[in-house]
XYZ file of C-alpha atoms in Angstrom:
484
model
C 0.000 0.000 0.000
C 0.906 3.272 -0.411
C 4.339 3.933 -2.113
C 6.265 0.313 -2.365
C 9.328 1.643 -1.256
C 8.322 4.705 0.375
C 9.252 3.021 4.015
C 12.659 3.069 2.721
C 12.920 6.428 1.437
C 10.903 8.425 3.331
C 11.592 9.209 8.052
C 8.879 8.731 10.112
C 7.430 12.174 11.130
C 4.835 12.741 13.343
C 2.962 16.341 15.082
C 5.593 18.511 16.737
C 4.092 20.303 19.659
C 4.778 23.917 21.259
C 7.613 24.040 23.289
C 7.031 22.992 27.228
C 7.591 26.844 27.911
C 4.343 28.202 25.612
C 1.815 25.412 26.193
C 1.550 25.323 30.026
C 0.330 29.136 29.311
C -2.755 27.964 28.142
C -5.523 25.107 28.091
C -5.232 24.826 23.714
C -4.228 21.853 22.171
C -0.649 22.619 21.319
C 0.039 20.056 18.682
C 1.233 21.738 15.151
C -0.173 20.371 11.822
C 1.612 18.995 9.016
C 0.924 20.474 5.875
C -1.396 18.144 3.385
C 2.137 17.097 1.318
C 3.976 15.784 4.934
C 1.287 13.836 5.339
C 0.794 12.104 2.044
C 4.409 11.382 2.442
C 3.826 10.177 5.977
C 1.000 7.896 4.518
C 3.272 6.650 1.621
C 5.483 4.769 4.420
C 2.714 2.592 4.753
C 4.487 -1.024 3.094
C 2.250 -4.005 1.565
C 3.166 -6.317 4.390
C 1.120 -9.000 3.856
C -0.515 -9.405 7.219
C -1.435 -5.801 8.400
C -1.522 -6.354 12.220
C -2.569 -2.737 12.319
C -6.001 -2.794 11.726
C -5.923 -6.767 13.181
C -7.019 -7.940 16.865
C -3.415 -6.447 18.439
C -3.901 -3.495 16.425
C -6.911 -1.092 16.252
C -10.173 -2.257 18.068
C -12.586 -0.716 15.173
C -10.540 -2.221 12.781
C -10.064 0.959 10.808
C -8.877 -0.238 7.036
C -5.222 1.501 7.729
C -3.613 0.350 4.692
C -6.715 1.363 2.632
C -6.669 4.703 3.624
C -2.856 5.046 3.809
C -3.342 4.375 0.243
C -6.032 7.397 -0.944
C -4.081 9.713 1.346
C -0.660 8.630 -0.664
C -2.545 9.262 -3.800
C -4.133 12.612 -2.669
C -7.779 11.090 -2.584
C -8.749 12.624 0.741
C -12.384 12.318 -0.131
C -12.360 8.762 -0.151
C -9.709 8.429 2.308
C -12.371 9.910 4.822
C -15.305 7.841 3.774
C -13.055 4.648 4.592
C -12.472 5.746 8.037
C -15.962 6.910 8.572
C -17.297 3.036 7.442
C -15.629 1.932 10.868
C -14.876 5.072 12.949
C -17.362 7.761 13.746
C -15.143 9.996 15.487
C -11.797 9.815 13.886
C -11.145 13.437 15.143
C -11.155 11.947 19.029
C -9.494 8.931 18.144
C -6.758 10.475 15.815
C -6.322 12.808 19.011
C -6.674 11.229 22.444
C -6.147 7.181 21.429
C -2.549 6.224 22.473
C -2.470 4.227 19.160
C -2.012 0.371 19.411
C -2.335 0.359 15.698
C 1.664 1.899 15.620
C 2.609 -0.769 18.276
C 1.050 -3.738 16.058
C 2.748 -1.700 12.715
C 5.382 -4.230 11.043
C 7.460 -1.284 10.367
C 7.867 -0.764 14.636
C 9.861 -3.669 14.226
C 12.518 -1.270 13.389
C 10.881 1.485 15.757
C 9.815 3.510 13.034
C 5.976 2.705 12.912
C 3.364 4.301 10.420
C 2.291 7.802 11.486
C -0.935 6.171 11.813
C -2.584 8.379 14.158
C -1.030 11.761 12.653
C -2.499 10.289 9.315
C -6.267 9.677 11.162
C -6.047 13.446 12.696
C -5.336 14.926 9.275
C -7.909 13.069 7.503
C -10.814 13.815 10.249
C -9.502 17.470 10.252
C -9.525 17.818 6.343
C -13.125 16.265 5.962
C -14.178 19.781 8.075
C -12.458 21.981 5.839
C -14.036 20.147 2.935
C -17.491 19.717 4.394
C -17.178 16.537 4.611
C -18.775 16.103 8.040
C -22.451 17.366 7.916
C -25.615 15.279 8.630
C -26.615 12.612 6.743
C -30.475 12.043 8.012
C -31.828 8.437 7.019
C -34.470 8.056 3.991
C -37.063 6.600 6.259
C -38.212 6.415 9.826
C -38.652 2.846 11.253
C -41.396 3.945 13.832
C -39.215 2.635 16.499
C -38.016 4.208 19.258
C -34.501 4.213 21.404
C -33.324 5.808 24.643
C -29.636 6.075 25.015
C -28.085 6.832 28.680
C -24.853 8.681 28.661
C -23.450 10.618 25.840
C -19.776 9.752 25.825
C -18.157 8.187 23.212
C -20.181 4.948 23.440
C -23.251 6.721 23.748
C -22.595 8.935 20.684
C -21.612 5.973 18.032
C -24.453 3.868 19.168
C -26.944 6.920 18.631
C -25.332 8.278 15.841
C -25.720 4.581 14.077
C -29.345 3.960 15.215
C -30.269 7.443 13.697
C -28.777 6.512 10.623
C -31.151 3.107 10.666
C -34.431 5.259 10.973
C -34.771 5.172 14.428
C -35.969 7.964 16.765
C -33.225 8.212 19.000
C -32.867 10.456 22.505
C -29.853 10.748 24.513
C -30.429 11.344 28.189
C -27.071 12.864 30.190
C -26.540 13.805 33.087
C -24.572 16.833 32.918
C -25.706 20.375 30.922
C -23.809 19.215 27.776
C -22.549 15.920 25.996
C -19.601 14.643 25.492
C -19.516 12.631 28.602
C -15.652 12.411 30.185
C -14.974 13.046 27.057
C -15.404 16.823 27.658
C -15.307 16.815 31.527
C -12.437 14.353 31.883
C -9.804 14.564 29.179
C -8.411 18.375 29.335
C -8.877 20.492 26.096
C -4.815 20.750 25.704
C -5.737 16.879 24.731
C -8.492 17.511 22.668
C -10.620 20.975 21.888
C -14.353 20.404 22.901
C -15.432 22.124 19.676
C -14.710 19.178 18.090
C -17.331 17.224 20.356
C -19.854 20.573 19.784
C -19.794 19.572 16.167
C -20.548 16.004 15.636
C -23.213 17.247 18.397
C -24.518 19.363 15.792
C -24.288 16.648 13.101
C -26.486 13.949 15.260
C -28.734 16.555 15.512
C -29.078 17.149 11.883
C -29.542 13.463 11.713
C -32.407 13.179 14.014
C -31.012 12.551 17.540
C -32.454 14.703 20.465
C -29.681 15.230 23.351
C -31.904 15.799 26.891
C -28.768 17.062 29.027
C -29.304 17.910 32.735
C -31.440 14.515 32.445
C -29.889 12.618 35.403
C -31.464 8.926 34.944
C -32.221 6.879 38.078
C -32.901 9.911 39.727
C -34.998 12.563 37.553
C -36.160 10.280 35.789
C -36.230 6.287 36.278
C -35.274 3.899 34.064
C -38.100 1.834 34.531
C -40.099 4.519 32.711
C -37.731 4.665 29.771
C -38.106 1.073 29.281
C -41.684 1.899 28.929
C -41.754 4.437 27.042
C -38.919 3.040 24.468
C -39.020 0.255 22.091
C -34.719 -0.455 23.530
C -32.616 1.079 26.080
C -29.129 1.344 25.678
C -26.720 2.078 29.142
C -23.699 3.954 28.313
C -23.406 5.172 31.789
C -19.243 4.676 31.946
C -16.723 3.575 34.487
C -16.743 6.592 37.185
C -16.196 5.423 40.458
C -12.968 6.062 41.967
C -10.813 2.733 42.789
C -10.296 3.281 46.407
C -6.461 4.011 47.834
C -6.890 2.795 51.050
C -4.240 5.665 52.199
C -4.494 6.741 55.525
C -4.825 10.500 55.736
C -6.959 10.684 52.791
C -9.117 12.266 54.440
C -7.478 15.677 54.909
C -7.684 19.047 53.171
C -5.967 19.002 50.199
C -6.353 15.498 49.325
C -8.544 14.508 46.247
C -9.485 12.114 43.903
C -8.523 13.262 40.124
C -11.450 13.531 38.853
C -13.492 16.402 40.632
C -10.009 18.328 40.236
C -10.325 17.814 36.171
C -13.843 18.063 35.824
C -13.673 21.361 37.583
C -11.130 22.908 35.028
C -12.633 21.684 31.679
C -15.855 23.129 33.019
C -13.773 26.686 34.287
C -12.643 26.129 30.146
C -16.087 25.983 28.780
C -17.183 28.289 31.098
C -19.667 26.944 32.958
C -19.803 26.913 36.723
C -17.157 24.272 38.458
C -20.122 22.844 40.280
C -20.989 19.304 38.583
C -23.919 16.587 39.239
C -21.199 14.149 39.899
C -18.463 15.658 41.153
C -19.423 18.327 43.681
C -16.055 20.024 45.443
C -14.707 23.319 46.196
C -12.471 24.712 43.784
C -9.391 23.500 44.017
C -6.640 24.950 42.403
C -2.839 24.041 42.006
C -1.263 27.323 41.511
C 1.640 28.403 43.602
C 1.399 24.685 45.115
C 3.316 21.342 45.924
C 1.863 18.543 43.838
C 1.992 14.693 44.021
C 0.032 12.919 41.725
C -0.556 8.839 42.874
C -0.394 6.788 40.035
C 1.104 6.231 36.613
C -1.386 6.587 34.048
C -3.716 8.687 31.642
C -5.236 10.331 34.172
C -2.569 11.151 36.101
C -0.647 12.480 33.207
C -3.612 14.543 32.833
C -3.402 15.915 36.431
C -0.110 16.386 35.748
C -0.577 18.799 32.999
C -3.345 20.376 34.556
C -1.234 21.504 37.296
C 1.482 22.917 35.379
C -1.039 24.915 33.415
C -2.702 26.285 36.920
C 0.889 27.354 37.932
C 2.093 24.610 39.841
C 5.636 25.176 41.829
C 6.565 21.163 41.319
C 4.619 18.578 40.533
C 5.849 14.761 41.693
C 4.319 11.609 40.094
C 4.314 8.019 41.873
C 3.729 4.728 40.655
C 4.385 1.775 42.218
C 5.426 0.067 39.301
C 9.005 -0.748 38.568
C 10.250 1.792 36.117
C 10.296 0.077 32.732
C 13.197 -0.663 30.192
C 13.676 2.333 27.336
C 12.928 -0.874 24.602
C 10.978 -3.667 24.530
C 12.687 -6.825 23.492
C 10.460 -6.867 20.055
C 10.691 -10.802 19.155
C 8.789 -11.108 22.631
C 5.825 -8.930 22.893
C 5.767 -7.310 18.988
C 2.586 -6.961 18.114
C 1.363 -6.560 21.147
C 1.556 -3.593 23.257
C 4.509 -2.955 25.005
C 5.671 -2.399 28.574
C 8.586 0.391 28.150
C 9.487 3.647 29.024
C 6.763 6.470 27.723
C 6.777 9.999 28.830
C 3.572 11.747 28.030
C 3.456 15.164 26.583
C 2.373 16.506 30.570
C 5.560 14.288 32.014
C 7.684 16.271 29.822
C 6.501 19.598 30.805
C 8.667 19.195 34.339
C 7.480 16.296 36.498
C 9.734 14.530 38.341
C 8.852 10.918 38.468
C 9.038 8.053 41.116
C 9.283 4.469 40.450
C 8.398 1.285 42.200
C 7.383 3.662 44.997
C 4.201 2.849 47.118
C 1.927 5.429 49.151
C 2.018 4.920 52.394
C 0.698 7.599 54.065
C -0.782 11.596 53.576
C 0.708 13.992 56.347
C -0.880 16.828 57.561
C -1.239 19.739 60.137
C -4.402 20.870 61.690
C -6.107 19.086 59.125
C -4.861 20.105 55.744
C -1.798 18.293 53.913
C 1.847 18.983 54.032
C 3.279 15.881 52.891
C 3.603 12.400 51.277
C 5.121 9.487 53.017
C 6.593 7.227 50.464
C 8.589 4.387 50.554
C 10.318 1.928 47.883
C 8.960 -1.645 47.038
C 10.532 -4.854 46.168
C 9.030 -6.884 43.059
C 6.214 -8.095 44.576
C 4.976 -4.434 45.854
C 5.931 -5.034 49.647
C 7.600 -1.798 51.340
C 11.128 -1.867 51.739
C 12.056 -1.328 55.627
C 14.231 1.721 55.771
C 13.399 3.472 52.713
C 10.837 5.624 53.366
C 11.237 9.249 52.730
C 8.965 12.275 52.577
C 7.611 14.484 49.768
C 6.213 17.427 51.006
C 2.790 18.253 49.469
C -0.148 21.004 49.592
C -2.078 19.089 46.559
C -2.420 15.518 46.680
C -4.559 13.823 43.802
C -5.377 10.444 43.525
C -5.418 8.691 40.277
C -5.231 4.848 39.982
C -8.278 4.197 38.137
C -11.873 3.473 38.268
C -14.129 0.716 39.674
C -17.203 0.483 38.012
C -19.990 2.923 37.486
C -21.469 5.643 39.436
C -23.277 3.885 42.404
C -25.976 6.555 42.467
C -28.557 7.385 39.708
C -29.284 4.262 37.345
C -27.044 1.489 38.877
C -28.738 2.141 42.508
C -31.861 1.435 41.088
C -30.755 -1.254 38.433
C -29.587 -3.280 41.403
C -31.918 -2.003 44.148
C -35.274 -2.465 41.927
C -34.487 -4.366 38.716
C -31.884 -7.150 40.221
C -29.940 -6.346 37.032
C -26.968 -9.498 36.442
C -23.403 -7.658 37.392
C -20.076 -9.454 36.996
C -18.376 -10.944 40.088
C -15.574 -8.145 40.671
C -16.344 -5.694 42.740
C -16.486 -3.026 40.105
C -20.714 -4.074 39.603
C -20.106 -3.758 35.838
C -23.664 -4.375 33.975
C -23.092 -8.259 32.499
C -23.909 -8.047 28.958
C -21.721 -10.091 26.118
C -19.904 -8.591 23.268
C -22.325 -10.261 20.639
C -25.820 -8.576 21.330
C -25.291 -6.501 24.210
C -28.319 -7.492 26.125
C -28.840 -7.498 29.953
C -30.775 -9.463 32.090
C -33.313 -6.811 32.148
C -35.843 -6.767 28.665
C -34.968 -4.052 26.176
C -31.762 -2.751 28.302
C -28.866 -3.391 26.086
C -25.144 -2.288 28.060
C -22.283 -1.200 26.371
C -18.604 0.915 26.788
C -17.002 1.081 30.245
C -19.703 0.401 32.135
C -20.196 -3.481 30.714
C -16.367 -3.870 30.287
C -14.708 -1.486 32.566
C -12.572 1.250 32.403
C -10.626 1.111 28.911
C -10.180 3.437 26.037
C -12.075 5.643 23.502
C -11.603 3.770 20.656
C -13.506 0.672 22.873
C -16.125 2.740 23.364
C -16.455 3.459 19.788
C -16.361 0.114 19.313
C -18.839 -1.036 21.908
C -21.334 1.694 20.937
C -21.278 0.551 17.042
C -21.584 -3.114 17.504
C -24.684 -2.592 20.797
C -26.430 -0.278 18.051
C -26.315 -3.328 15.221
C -27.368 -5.512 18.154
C -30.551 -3.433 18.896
C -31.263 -2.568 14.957
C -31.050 -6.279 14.846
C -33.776 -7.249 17.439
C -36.204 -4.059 16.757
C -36.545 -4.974 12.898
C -35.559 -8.474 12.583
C -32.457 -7.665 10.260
C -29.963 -4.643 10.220
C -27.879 -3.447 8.006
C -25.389 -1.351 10.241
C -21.680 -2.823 10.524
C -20.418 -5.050 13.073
């Protein structure tokens, strides 16, 4: 695909971002675009390898037709090129921006660590179909009469709705909060990804039929017993929300939180609505001028990380308990898979200092509010070393090690109080529901995205919401058309 020998002639180049020193000034995405002829040459890297692994079960979860569209963009056909991503990605504008791209680990070419520029490729594509009016709505010919309530409008909840508009159906989204986008816009900052972006394909489903009900907060304003009535199907797209619990002691004092009110409360201070959310109720809390320790090594506390620097942060200190990993993988061993090794996110990079194979073992404080971080080092199996503790002094403390399960308020309370609805046997109460049709153990509730599989990525959401909406096409009509 694209040129034959253009992965021999041609470096890998991908985005180049503002330097540390101008981005933490503001809350914009700070990535800089390629010009249309970088990225055709960019695309032309992509080789005829046989087997592309890419789009394959190690590589992208939608199974986006890389090599296909590799191909238009290498030939200047960026008309086509976006139809081909839109037949398996709605949202190539999120993915191409916030997915940490498998796709480039699974790339034969990584082999050599020089992967594709898949997801550089995806952005430009997505970004190029606005500028070309590509993206508008595309209503169906005919209504099917039937009728589907969608709860949550993150990225789930928007491809499922988006695809059961398409089939004819009447579809309304019910969320929680005063606009959609789900922790898409309150959770991922907009130096990740621009809510505009979100505002738009809003504007699209609309065009297309779907009615967004936002300040709608199911289980509590309104039950879901009497959606289930009043709608032929009921999808739950509710996410993964609740905080895994630390278990720290001192987590209770001032200055301590969970990451999620503290990044909720400055994409909403962005998009200029009040801090105050449904789920997520706090007093501001702001990192300027402060200490900051951030528990926990992934996407979210990245995102904290950034956050921080951008509120004015003094320092900013990041734990995780795991081991810090090797700068390469040993590729024979894990290639296509995704890789354990060192990664340093675009935040990291702006000036935190990290801490490996470090554990948590206690938040100090005075008169109530924080001053410090007792740490200490751990051996392989994540036991504390005796004699290596050591202090980190702190005024901010946020926790980030992940989610649990859904919110335990509003539709799961009365899914398990009321309904007895099937959960899996972790503790995270994730709805049960396979990956074939979707379907709970409740009639006409379908379950798809974090909340049936846990907490995972965008792209699986996508994913989810696509395949739950041919599921529910499937059993309202009989047959369905819409892709799997």
């Amino acid at each position: 695909m694209g040129k034959v020998t253009g992965f021999l002639e041609i470096d890998r180049q991908v985005h180049k971002y503002q330097p540390a020193s101008d981005r933490i000034r503001h809350f914009r995405e700070f990535t800089l675009p390629m010009s249309d002829k970088e990225v055709e040459k960019q695309a032309a890297r992509c080789m005829d390898c046989g087997i592309p692994f890419c789009h394959g079960p190690t590589g992208c979860p939608i199974h986006n037709q890389i090599p296909d569209w590799n191909d238009l963009v290498y030939n200047g056909d960026w008309d086509n090129a976006i139809r081909n991503l839109h037949s398996t990605n709605n949202f190539p504008e999120f993915t191409g921006r916030i997915c940490p791209a498998p796709c480039e680990e699974a790339c034969t070419l990584n082999l050599e660590d020089i992967p594709v520029a898949i997801k550089t490729v995806e952005q430009a594509i997505a970004d190029k179909a606005y500028e070309t009016g590509h993206i508008r709505p595309y209503p169906p010919e005919k209504k099917t009469g039937k009728r589907v309530a969608v709860i949550g409008s993150g990225p789930a909840g928007m491809a499922a709705a988006q695809q059961l508009g398409r089939a004819g159906h009447e579809v309304s989204v019910y969320e929680r909060e005063s606009r959609p986008g789900g922790l898409m816009r309150y959770g991922i900052p907009d130096f990740k990804i621009e809510k505009h972006y979100i505002d738009r394909r809003i504007e699209q489903m609309q065009g297309e039929g779907v009615t967004f009900h936002c300040g709608v907060n199911v289980g509590v304003d309104k039950p879901v017993a009497e959606l289930l009535t009043e709608y032929d199907a009921v999808l739950y797209c509710g996410g993964s929300e609740s905080p895994r619990p630390a278990n720290i002691p001192g987590d209770d004092l001032g200055g301590v939180h969970d990451a999620m009110p503290y990044l909720v409360q400055q994409n909403r201070r962005v998009g200029g609505e009040p801090i105050q959310s449904v789920a997520w109720p706090s007093h501001p809390i702001i990192a300027g001028g402060q200490h900051v320790v951030v528990v926990g090594g992934g996407d979210t506390a990245s995102d904290c990380v950034g956050t921080a620097f951008r509120q004015g942060a003094v320092r900013v200190t990041q734990l995780d308990i795991r081991p810090q990993p090797p700068e390469k993988e040993d590729k024979l061993a894990v290639w296509p898979y995704w890789a354990t090794k060192m990664r340093t996110s675009s935040s990291q990079a702006e000036g935190a200092e990290r801490e490996f194979q470090v554990a948590t073992l206690e938040f100090i404080g005075e008169d109530g509010q924080l001053t410090g971080v007792k740490c200490c080092e751990v051996d392989e199996k994540r036991k504390p070393i005796a004699g290596t503790e050591f202090v980190i002094r702190a005024d901010l403390a946020f926790i980030a090690i992940g989610f649990a399960g859904p919110a335990a308020v509003g539709v799961a309370k009365e899914l398990d109080g009321q309904m007895k609805i099937t959960t899996d046997s972790r503790r995270s109460r994730n709805v049960e529901a396979n990956d074939r049709d979707y379907k709970t153990s409740v009639d006409k509730l379908f379950a798809a995205g974090d909340v049936r599989r846990g907490q995972s990525l965008v792209v699986w959401a996508i994913r989810e919401g696509r395949q739950a909406a041919r599921s529910i096409d499937e059993a309202l009509m009989g047959t369905t058309v819409l892709p799997r």
